[in-house]
Amino acid sequence: ELKVEQNPLFLSMQEGKNYTIYCNYSTTSDRLYWYRQDPGKSLESLFVLLSNGAVKQEGRLMASLDTKARLSTLHITAAVHDLSATYFCGGGSNYKLTFGKGTLLTVNP
Amino acid sequence: NAGVTQTPKFQVLKTGQSMTLQCAQDMNHEYMSWYRQDPGMGLRLIHYSVGAGITDQGEVPNGYNVSRSTTEDFPLRLLSAAPSQTSVYFCASSYSTDGGYTFGSGTRLTVV
């Protein structure tokens, strides 16, 4: 059974700083997803990573996947307040998606 | 294009009552799933479906039933509600596993 572990679970950072959220998974996963959730809202798809070495970028967020290390990272560059949210990674195969517990990111002025 | 529509948005049930959470998508997606979200637990898969007439259990299926008679609809039934089923429920759909899943807006359920 796939286990997905994110760290840190809580992240408080200053505007303009860089940081990385890590997502480790326990067994082979066909793909790795990153989602964003604002308080009281639904989940919004950010990235889908399909192969080893995949890197995707959107604005200040960049996600990468290392299937050999069973690790995905979400790198935040020059954080701004609008990035404050909870970020989830998830993986799986055969249409069963398993999520990590999420990382609550707070970006302070 | 409405995406994934969940109803109701809020519901309060008494212990032992039954109800159905509705989920409908208009994107002709084959894959649909139900998740529950609890504080500190992330999202946990309840049931999923890979097409009309095909369903399977996820991580936490006990106390819930599903069926998929059409591509568009994937209702989740609580047979006898328990306080442990107090949660936010999300329905999600996708055209394939290579694409991201689209989530509904959620149903906040309280069982008293």
Tab-separated table of N, CA, C and O in Angstrom, chain A:
chain	number	residue	atom	x	y	z
A	1	GLU	N	0.844	-1.197	0.000
A	1	GLU	CA	0.000	0.000	0.000
A	1	GLU	C	0.879	1.248	0.000
A	1	GLU	O	1.814	1.342	0.780
A	2	LEU	N	0.561	2.166	-0.855
A	2	LEU	CA	1.355	3.383	-0.981
A	2	LEU	C	1.167	4.284	0.230
A	2	LEU	O	0.055	4.543	0.664
A	3	LYS	N	2.273	4.756	0.766
A	3	LYS	CA	2.258	5.776	1.825
A	3	LYS	C	2.933	7.021	1.275
A	3	LYS	O	3.963	6.936	0.609
A	4	VAL	N	2.348	8.166	1.563
A	4	VAL	CA	2.892	9.435	1.098
A	4	VAL	C	3.145	10.315	2.305
A	4	VAL	O	2.240	10.536	3.119
A	5	GLU	N	4.364	10.796	2.417
A	5	GLU	CA	4.747	11.612	3.571
A	5	GLU	C	5.270	12.956	3.101
A	5	GLU	O	6.205	13.027	2.299
A	6	GLN	N	4.680	14.017	3.600
A	6	GLN	CA	5.126	15.364	3.272
A	6	GLN	C	5.845	15.976	4.460
A	6	GLN	O	5.487	15.739	5.606
A	7	ASN	N	6.822	16.794	4.156
A	7	ASN	CA	7.423	17.615	5.206
A	7	ASN	C	7.998	18.879	4.607
A	7	ASN	O	8.429	18.889	3.443
A	8	PRO	N	7.904	19.958	5.372
A	8	PRO	CA	7.280	20.029	6.685
A	8	PRO	C	5.757	20.053	6.573
A	8	PRO	O	5.215	20.233	5.494
A	9	LEU	N	5.071	19.844	7.694
A	9	LEU	CA	3.623	19.953	7.705
A	9	LEU	C	3.177	21.396	7.872
A	9	LEU	O	2.059	21.757	7.472
A	10	PHE	N	4.029	22.189	8.492
A	10	PHE	CA	3.745	23.605	8.680
A	10	PHE	C	4.980	24.396	8.238
A	10	PHE	O	6.101	24.045	8.606
A	11	LEU	N	4.745	25.456	7.500
A	11	LEU	CA	5.849	26.258	6.996
A	11	LEU	C	5.454	27.722	7.024
A	11	LEU	O	4.493	28.113	6.353
A	12	SER	N	6.190	28.482	7.802
A	12	SER	CA	5.977	29.921	7.867
A	12	SER	C	7.196	30.603	7.264
A	12	SER	O	8.318	30.346	7.698
A	13	MET	N	6.981	31.392	6.247
A	13	MET	CA	8.114	32.000	5.584
A	13	MET	C	7.840	33.463	5.270
A	13	MET	O	6.684	33.897	5.228
A	14	GLN	N	8.918	34.191	5.048
A	14	GLN	CA	8.800	35.606	4.746
A	14	GLN	C	8.671	35.800	3.243
A	14	GLN	O	9.209	35.016	2.439
A	15	GLU	N	8.001	36.858	2.883
A	15	GLU	CA	7.930	37.208	1.468
A	15	GLU	C	9.341	37.384	0.916
A	15	GLU	O	10.232	37.899	1.588
A	16	GLY	N	9.518	36.918	-0.304
A	16	GLY	CA	10.805	37.079	-0.964
A	16	GLY	C	11.772	35.929	-0.754
A	16	GLY	O	12.774	35.822	-1.461
A	17	LYS	N	11.468	35.055	0.196
A	17	LYS	CA	12.366	33.934	0.488
A	17	LYS	C	12.013	32.720	-0.371
A	17	LYS	O	10.917	32.605	-0.922
A	18	ASN	N	12.981	31.806	-0.419
A	18	ASN	CA	12.800	30.543	-1.140
A	18	ASN	C	12.667	29.399	-0.156
A	18	ASN	O	13.270	29.437	0.925
A	19	TYR	N	11.888	28.393	-0.557
A	19	TYR	CA	11.812	27.211	0.294
A	19	TYR	C	11.322	26.027	-0.533
A	19	TYR	O	10.816	26.188	-1.644
A	20	THR	N	11.497	24.815	0.043
A	20	THR	CA	11.122	23.586	-0.654
A	20	THR	C	10.262	22.712	0.248
A	20	THR	O	10.571	22.537	1.433
A	21	ILE	N	9.202	22.176	-0.318
A	21	ILE	CA	8.375	21.176	0.354
A	21	ILE	C	8.721	19.816	-0.240
A	21	ILE	O	8.841	19.678	-1.461
A	22	TYR	N	8.879	18.831	0.645
A	22	TYR	CA	9.296	17.508	0.214
A	22	TYR	C	8.158	16.512	0.310
A	22	TYR	O	7.348	16.555	1.240
A	23	CYS	N	8.132	15.604	-0.643
A	23	CYS	CA	7.097	14.576	-0.682
A	23	CYS	C	7.769	13.230	-0.962
A	23	CYS	O	8.270	12.988	-2.067
A	24	ASN	N	7.784	12.386	0.061
A	24	ASN	CA	8.354	11.047	-0.082
A	24	ASN	C	7.226	10.026	-0.197
A	24	ASN	O	6.202	10.159	0.487
A	25	TYR	N	7.433	9.004	-1.009
A	25	TYR	CA	6.422	7.969	-1.117
A	25	TYR	C	7.077	6.602	-1.028
A	25	TYR	O	8.241	6.423	-1.363
A	26	SER	N	6.290	5.640	-0.567
A	26	SER	CA	6.868	4.383	-0.089
A	26	SER	C	7.084	3.322	-1.147
A	26	SER	O	7.993	2.510	-1.033
A	27	THR	N	6.230	3.273	-2.133
A	27	THR	CA	6.354	2.234	-3.155
A	27	THR	C	6.222	2.876	-4.531
A	27	THR	O	5.996	4.072	-4.645
A	28	THR	N	6.345	2.072	-5.530
A	28	THR	CA	6.280	2.598	-6.893
A	28	THR	C	4.963	3.322	-7.136
A	28	THR	O	3.894	2.843	-6.764
A	29	SER	N	5.080	4.490	-7.729
A	29	SER	CA	3.902	5.271	-8.087
A	29	SER	C	4.015	5.671	-9.548
A	29	SER	O	5.060	6.128	-9.983
A	30	ASP	N	2.933	5.496	-10.295
A	30	ASP	CA	2.964	5.815	-11.719
A	30	ASP	C	3.131	7.298	-11.981
A	30	ASP	O	3.642	7.698	-13.014
A	31	ARG	N	2.672	8.075	-11.027
A	31	ARG	CA	2.652	9.519	-11.261
A	31	ARG	C	2.579	10.235	-9.923
A	31	ARG	O	2.277	9.631	-8.898
A	32	LEU	N	2.853	11.518	-9.948
A	32	LEU	CA	2.858	12.311	-8.714
A	32	LEU	C	2.119	13.609	-9.013
A	32	LEU	O	2.387	14.258	-10.035
A	33	TYR	N	1.208	13.952	-8.112
A	33	TYR	CA	0.397	15.151	-8.283
A	33	TYR	C	0.686	16.152	-7.171
A	33	TYR	O	0.959	15.764	-6.040
A	34	TRP	N	0.551	17.406	-7.506
A	34	TRP	CA	0.560	18.474	-6.508
A	34	TRP	C	-0.721	19.276	-6.641
A	34	TRP	O	-1.120	19.650	-7.747
A	35	TYR	N	-1.338	19.543	-5.468
A	35	TYR	CA	-2.570	20.307	-5.415
A	35	TYR	C	-2.416	21.438	-4.405
A	35	TYR	O	-1.643	21.352	-3.447
A	36	ARG	N	-3.231	22.443	-4.618
A	36	ARG	CA	-3.306	23.569	-3.679
A	36	ARG	C	-4.727	23.645	-3.140
A	36	ARG	O	-5.703	23.450	-3.889
A	37	GLN	N	-4.854	23.950	-1.837
A	37	GLN	CA	-6.171	24.151	-1.228
A	37	GLN	C	-6.149	25.420	-0.386
A	37	GLN	O	-5.372	25.537	0.557
A	38	ASP	N	-7.035	26.357	-0.703
A	38	ASP	CA	-7.233	27.535	0.123
A	38	ASP	C	-8.244	27.199	1.209
A	38	ASP	O	-9.086	26.301	1.039
A	39	PRO	N	-8.198	27.919	2.347
A	39	PRO	CA	-9.083	27.597	3.479
A	39	PRO	C	-10.545	27.545	3.073
A	39	PRO	O	-11.059	28.478	2.446
A	40	GLY	N	-11.216	26.449	3.418
A	40	GLY	CA	-12.634	26.304	3.127
A	40	GLY	C	-12.976	26.057	1.675
A	40	GLY	O	-14.153	26.076	1.309
A	41	LYS	N	-11.943	25.851	0.866
A	41	LYS	CA	-12.167	25.693	-0.574
A	41	LYS	C	-11.831	24.287	-1.029
A	41	LYS	O	-11.394	23.445	-0.248
A	42	SER	N	-12.019	24.071	-2.311
A	42	SER	CA	-11.706	22.779	-2.901
A	42	SER	C	-10.228	22.707	-3.265
A	42	SER	O	-9.460	23.617	-2.971
A	43	LEU	N	-9.847	21.619	-3.891
A	43	LEU	CA	-8.461	21.437	-4.297
A	43	LEU	C	-8.284	21.817	-5.759
A	43	LEU	O	-9.095	21.474	-6.620
A	44	GLU	N	-7.179	22.495	-6.015
A	44	GLU	CA	-6.851	22.936	-7.368
A	44	GLU	C	-5.596	22.215	-7.831
A	44	GLU	O	-4.580	22.199	-7.129
A	45	SER	N	-5.662	21.616	-9.000
A	45	SER	CA	-4.513	20.898	-9.533
A	45	SER	C	-3.410	21.874	-9.925
A	45	SER	O	-3.652	22.861	-10.634
A	46	LEU	N	-2.190	21.609	-9.471
A	46	LEU	CA	-1.033	22.427	-9.828
A	46	LEU	C	-0.166	21.720	-10.880
A	46	LEU	O	0.134	22.284	-11.922
A	47	PHE	N	0.279	20.521	-10.553
A	47	PHE	CA	1.197	19.812	-11.432
A	47	PHE	C	0.877	18.320	-11.453
A	47	PHE	O	0.448	17.766	-10.449
A	48	VAL	N	1.134	17.704	-12.599
A	48	VAL	CA	1.118	16.252	-12.724
A	48	VAL	C	2.479	15.851	-13.283
A	48	VAL	O	2.870	16.307	-14.358
A	49	LEU	N	3.199	15.022	-12.554
A	49	LEU	CA	4.545	14.591	-12.949
A	49	LEU	C	4.470	13.119	-13.313
A	49	LEU	O	4.067	12.292	-12.499
A	50	LEU	N	4.870	12.802	-14.518
A	50	LEU	CA	4.616	11.463	-15.047
A	50	LEU	C	5.861	10.587	-15.173
A	50	LEU	O	5.737	9.380	-15.380
A	51	SER	N	7.038	11.156	-15.094
A	51	SER	CA	8.215	10.324	-15.328
A	51	SER	C	9.397	10.824	-14.519
A	51	SER	O	9.432	11.973	-14.064
A	52	ASN	N	10.372	9.954	-14.374
A	52	ASN	CA	11.566	10.299	-13.612
A	52	ASN	C	12.258	11.500	-14.251
A	52	ASN	O	12.450	11.545	-15.468
A	53	GLY	N	12.618	12.454	-13.410
A	53	GLY	CA	13.295	13.637	-13.908
A	53	GLY	C	12.359	14.731	-14.387
A	53	GLY	O	12.812	15.800	-14.790
A	54	ALA	N	11.057	14.469	-14.333
A	54	ALA	CA	10.106	15.478	-14.797
A	54	ALA	C	10.207	16.735	-13.935
A	54	ALA	O	10.335	16.652	-12.719
A	55	VAL	N	10.173	17.872	-14.590
A	55	VAL	CA	10.185	19.160	-13.912
A	55	VAL	C	9.125	20.033	-14.571
A	55	VAL	O	9.072	20.132	-15.792
A	56	LYS	N	8.299	20.641	-13.726
A	56	LYS	CA	7.286	21.558	-14.251
A	56	LYS	C	7.304	22.834	-13.427
A	56	LYS	O	7.525	22.788	-12.214
A	57	GLN	N	7.055	23.957	-14.108
A	57	GLN	CA	7.082	25.247	-13.429
A	57	GLN	C	5.866	26.053	-13.814
A	57	GLN	O	5.419	26.049	-14.960
A	58	GLU	N	5.333	26.752	-12.818
A	58	GLU	CA	4.229	27.669	-13.048
A	58	GLU	C	4.426	28.845	-12.099
A	58	GLU	O	4.271	28.717	-10.880
A	59	GLY	N	4.805	29.969	-12.660
A	59	GLY	CA	5.033	31.143	-11.822
A	59	GLY	C	6.164	30.903	-10.836
A	59	GLY	O	7.270	30.538	-11.220
A	60	ARG	N	5.899	31.089	-9.571
A	60	ARG	CA	6.911	30.947	-8.532
A	60	ARG	C	7.033	29.525	-7.992
A	60	ARG	O	7.783	29.280	-7.044
A	61	LEU	N	6.293	28.609	-8.551
A	61	LEU	CA	6.307	27.221	-8.102
A	61	LEU	C	6.956	26.328	-9.146
A	61	LEU	O	6.675	26.460	-10.337
A	62	MET	N	7.816	25.421	-8.671
A	62	MET	CA	8.441	24.442	-9.553
A	62	MET	C	8.413	23.094	-8.869
A	62	MET	O	8.832	22.960	-7.718
A	63	ALA	N	7.933	22.081	-9.583
A	63	ALA	CA	7.837	20.733	-9.033
A	63	ALA	C	8.747	19.804	-9.822
A	63	ALA	O	8.910	19.945	-11.034
A	64	SER	N	9.326	18.835	-9.107
A	64	SER	CA	10.204	17.865	-9.747
A	64	SER	C	9.936	16.483	-9.184
A	64	SER	O	9.348	16.333	-8.112
A	65	LEU	N	10.375	15.464	-9.935
A	65	LEU	CA	10.130	14.091	-9.528
A	65	LEU	C	11.385	13.256	-9.733
A	65	LEU	O	11.974	13.249	-10.824
A	66	ASP	N	11.786	12.533	-8.696
A	66	ASP	CA	12.884	11.576	-8.744
A	66	ASP	C	12.301	10.224	-8.337
A	66	ASP	O	12.143	9.952	-7.147
A	67	THR	N	11.986	9.390	-9.312
A	67	THR	CA	11.326	8.112	-9.005
A	67	THR	C	12.276	7.124	-8.332
A	67	THR	O	11.834	6.264	-7.572
A	68	LYS	N	13.571	7.265	-8.586
A	68	LYS	CA	14.518	6.353	-7.956
A	68	LYS	C	14.609	6.611	-6.458
A	68	LYS	O	14.720	5.683	-5.656
A	69	ALA	N	14.571	7.868	-6.081
A	69	ALA	CA	14.585	8.240	-4.663
A	69	ALA	C	13.185	8.260	-4.078
A	69	ALA	O	13.036	8.471	-2.866
A	70	ARG	N	12.171	8.061	-4.896
A	70	ARG	CA	10.768	8.141	-4.467
A	70	ARG	C	10.522	9.484	-3.779
A	70	ARG	O	9.987	9.549	-2.657
A	71	LEU	N	10.900	10.541	-4.471
A	71	LEU	CA	10.845	11.877	-3.887
A	71	LEU	C	10.378	12.884	-4.933
A	71	LEU	O	10.847	12.882	-6.077
A	72	SER	N	9.443	13.715	-4.510
A	72	SER	CA	9.064	14.865	-5.308
A	72	SER	C	9.247	16.114	-4.464
A	72	SER	O	9.108	16.063	-3.236
A	73	THR	N	9.599	17.206	-5.108
A	73	THR	CA	9.769	18.461	-4.387
A	73	THR	C	8.926	19.547	-5.042
A	73	THR	O	8.696	19.535	-6.254
A	74	LEU	N	8.473	20.471	-4.202
A	74	LEU	CA	7.779	21.661	-4.679
A	74	LEU	C	8.583	22.843	-4.175
A	74	LEU	O	8.637	23.100	-2.962
A	75	HIS	N	9.236	23.540	-5.097
A	75	HIS	CA	10.106	24.641	-4.728
A	75	HIS	C	9.383	25.965	-4.936
A	75	HIS	O	8.761	26.188	-5.979
A	76	ILE	N	9.472	26.795	-3.915
A	76	ILE	CA	8.828	28.109	-3.949
A	76	ILE	C	9.922	29.165	-4.075
A	76	ILE	O	10.855	29.203	-3.246
A	77	THR	N	9.817	29.992	-5.083
A	77	THR	CA	10.824	31.029	-5.330
A	77	THR	C	10.229	32.396	-5.025
A	77	THR	O	9.155	32.738	-5.519
A	78	ALA	N	10.936	33.166	-4.205
A	78	ALA	CA	10.532	34.542	-3.873
A	78	ALA	C	9.060	34.593	-3.484
A	78	ALA	O	8.241	35.221	-4.159
A	79	ALA	N	8.747	33.947	-2.392
A	79	ALA	CA	7.357	33.774	-1.957
A	79	ALA	C	6.622	35.114	-1.844
A	79	ALA	O	7.190	36.129	-1.439
A	80	VAL	N	5.346	35.052	-2.188
A	80	VAL	CA	4.445	36.190	-2.001
A	80	VAL	C	3.246	35.716	-1.183
A	80	VAL	O	2.942	34.522	-1.117
A	81	HIS	N	2.533	36.664	-0.577
A	81	HIS	CA	1.435	36.328	0.328
A	81	HIS	C	0.383	35.453	-0.345
A	81	HIS	O	-0.211	34.570	0.284
A	82	ASP	N	0.147	35.686	-1.632
A	82	ASP	CA	-0.886	34.935	-2.356
A	82	ASP	C	-0.609	33.441	-2.422
A	82	ASP	O	-1.518	32.659	-2.740
A	83	LEU	N	0.605	33.033	-2.123
A	83	LEU	CA	0.921	31.611	-2.119
A	83	LEU	C	0.514	30.918	-0.824
A	83	LEU	O	0.604	29.697	-0.713
A	84	SER	N	0.061	31.665	0.148
A	84	SER	CA	-0.389	31.063	1.406
A	84	SER	C	-1.560	30.130	1.129
A	84	SER	O	-2.583	30.543	0.565
A	85	ALA	N	-1.403	28.870	1.517
A	85	ALA	CA	-2.415	27.833	1.247
A	85	ALA	C	-1.893	26.525	1.821
A	85	ALA	O	-0.778	26.475	2.357
A	86	THR	N	-2.680	25.478	1.685
A	86	THR	CA	-2.199	24.136	2.015
A	86	THR	C	-1.884	23.414	0.710
A	86	THR	O	-2.697	23.430	-0.217
A	87	TYR	N	-0.717	22.790	0.668
A	87	TYR	CA	-0.272	22.090	-0.531
A	87	TYR	C	-0.229	20.585	-0.250
A	87	TYR	O	0.332	20.142	0.748
A	88	PHE	N	-0.837	19.843	-1.147
A	88	PHE	CA	-0.879	18.393	-1.015
A	88	PHE	C	-0.132	17.755	-2.177
A	88	PHE	O	-0.264	18.181	-3.329
A	89	CYS	N	0.609	16.700	-1.869
A	89	CYS	CA	1.112	15.846	-2.925
A	89	CYS	C	0.364	14.519	-2.856
A	89	CYS	O	-0.147	14.132	-1.803
A	90	GLY	N	0.295	13.852	-3.986
A	90	GLY	CA	-0.414	12.585	-4.039
A	90	GLY	C	0.172	11.718	-5.123
A	90	GLY	O	0.701	12.207	-6.121
A	91	GLY	N	0.093	10.413	-4.924
A	91	GLY	CA	0.595	9.484	-5.932
A	91	GLY	C	-0.260	8.254	-5.975
A	91	GLY	O	-1.181	8.086	-5.176
A	92	GLY	N	0.049	7.375	-6.932
A	92	GLY	CA	-0.684	6.126	-7.000
A	92	GLY	C	-0.693	5.539	-8.375
A	92	GLY	O	-0.061	6.048	-9.296
A	93	SER	N	-1.424	4.455	-8.496
A	93	SER	CA	-1.580	3.782	-9.773
A	93	SER	C	-2.954	3.149	-9.806
A	93	SER	O	-3.616	3.047	-8.782
A	94	ASN	N	-3.344	2.728	-10.996
A	94	ASN	CA	-4.661	2.121	-11.149
A	94	ASN	C	-5.772	2.995	-10.588
A	94	ASN	O	-6.714	2.509	-9.991
A	95	TYR	N	-5.604	4.292	-10.755
A	95	TYR	CA	-6.664	5.256	-10.448
A	95	TYR	C	-6.912	5.447	-8.964
A	95	TYR	O	-7.858	6.115	-8.583
A	96	LYS	N	-6.104	4.873	-8.114
A	96	LYS	CA	-6.222	5.087	-6.677
A	96	LYS	C	-5.177	6.100	-6.255
A	96	LYS	O	-3.989	5.826	-6.302
A	97	LEU	N	-5.629	7.261	-5.863
A	97	LEU	CA	-4.739	8.353	-5.514
A	97	LEU	C	-4.626	8.440	-3.999
A	97	LEU	O	-5.629	8.549	-3.301
A	98	THR	N	-3.388	8.414	-3.502
A	98	THR	CA	-3.124	8.539	-2.076
A	98	THR	C	-2.430	9.866	-1.832
A	98	THR	O	-1.444	10.192	-2.496
A	99	PHE	N	-2.942	10.622	-0.857
A	99	PHE	CA	-2.405	11.948	-0.562
A	99	PHE	C	-1.557	11.951	0.690
A	99	PHE	O	-1.756	11.148	1.612
A	100	GLY	N	-0.632	12.892	0.740
A	100	GLY	CA	0.026	13.217	1.986
A	100	GLY	C	-0.896	14.050	2.860
A	100	GLY	O	-2.009	14.396	2.462
A	101	LYS	N	-0.420	14.393	4.062
A	101	LYS	CA	-1.273	15.118	5.009
A	101	LYS	C	-1.339	16.611	4.711
A	101	LYS	O	-2.117	17.333	5.326
A	102	GLY	N	-0.519	17.053	3.796
A	102	GLY	CA	-0.568	18.451	3.415
A	102	GLY	C	0.457	19.300	4.157
A	102	GLY	O	0.849	18.989	5.289
A	103	THR	N	0.872	20.371	3.512
A	103	THR	CA	1.788	21.352	4.108
A	103	THR	C	1.076	22.689	4.146
A	103	THR	O	0.700	23.227	3.092
A	104	LEU	N	0.854	23.209	5.349
A	104	LEU	CA	0.223	24.515	5.507
A	104	LEU	C	1.290	25.590	5.389
A	104	LEU	O	2.158	25.721	6.255
A	105	LEU	N	1.226	26.329	4.307
A	105	LEU	CA	2.213	27.384	4.037
A	105	LEU	C	1.626	28.748	4.372
A	105	LEU	O	0.551	29.098	3.881
A	106	THR	N	2.332	29.471	5.183
A	106	THR	CA	1.947	30.844	5.507
A	106	THR	C	3.089	31.768	5.092
A	106	THR	O	4.224	31.586	5.546
A	107	VAL	N	2.779	32.714	4.230
A	107	VAL	CA	3.785	33.675	3.782
A	107	VAL	C	3.498	35.009	4.451
A	107	VAL	O	2.421	35.587	4.281
A	108	ASN	N	4.466	35.467	5.238
A	108	ASN	CA	4.303	36.708	6.014
A	108	ASN	C	4.984	37.880	5.340
A	108	ASN	O	6.043	37.718	4.736
A	109	PRO	N	4.398	39.078	5.466
A	109	PRO	CA	5.005	40.261	4.850
A	109	PRO	C	6.378	40.550	5.436
A	109	PRO	O	6.653	40.228	6.574
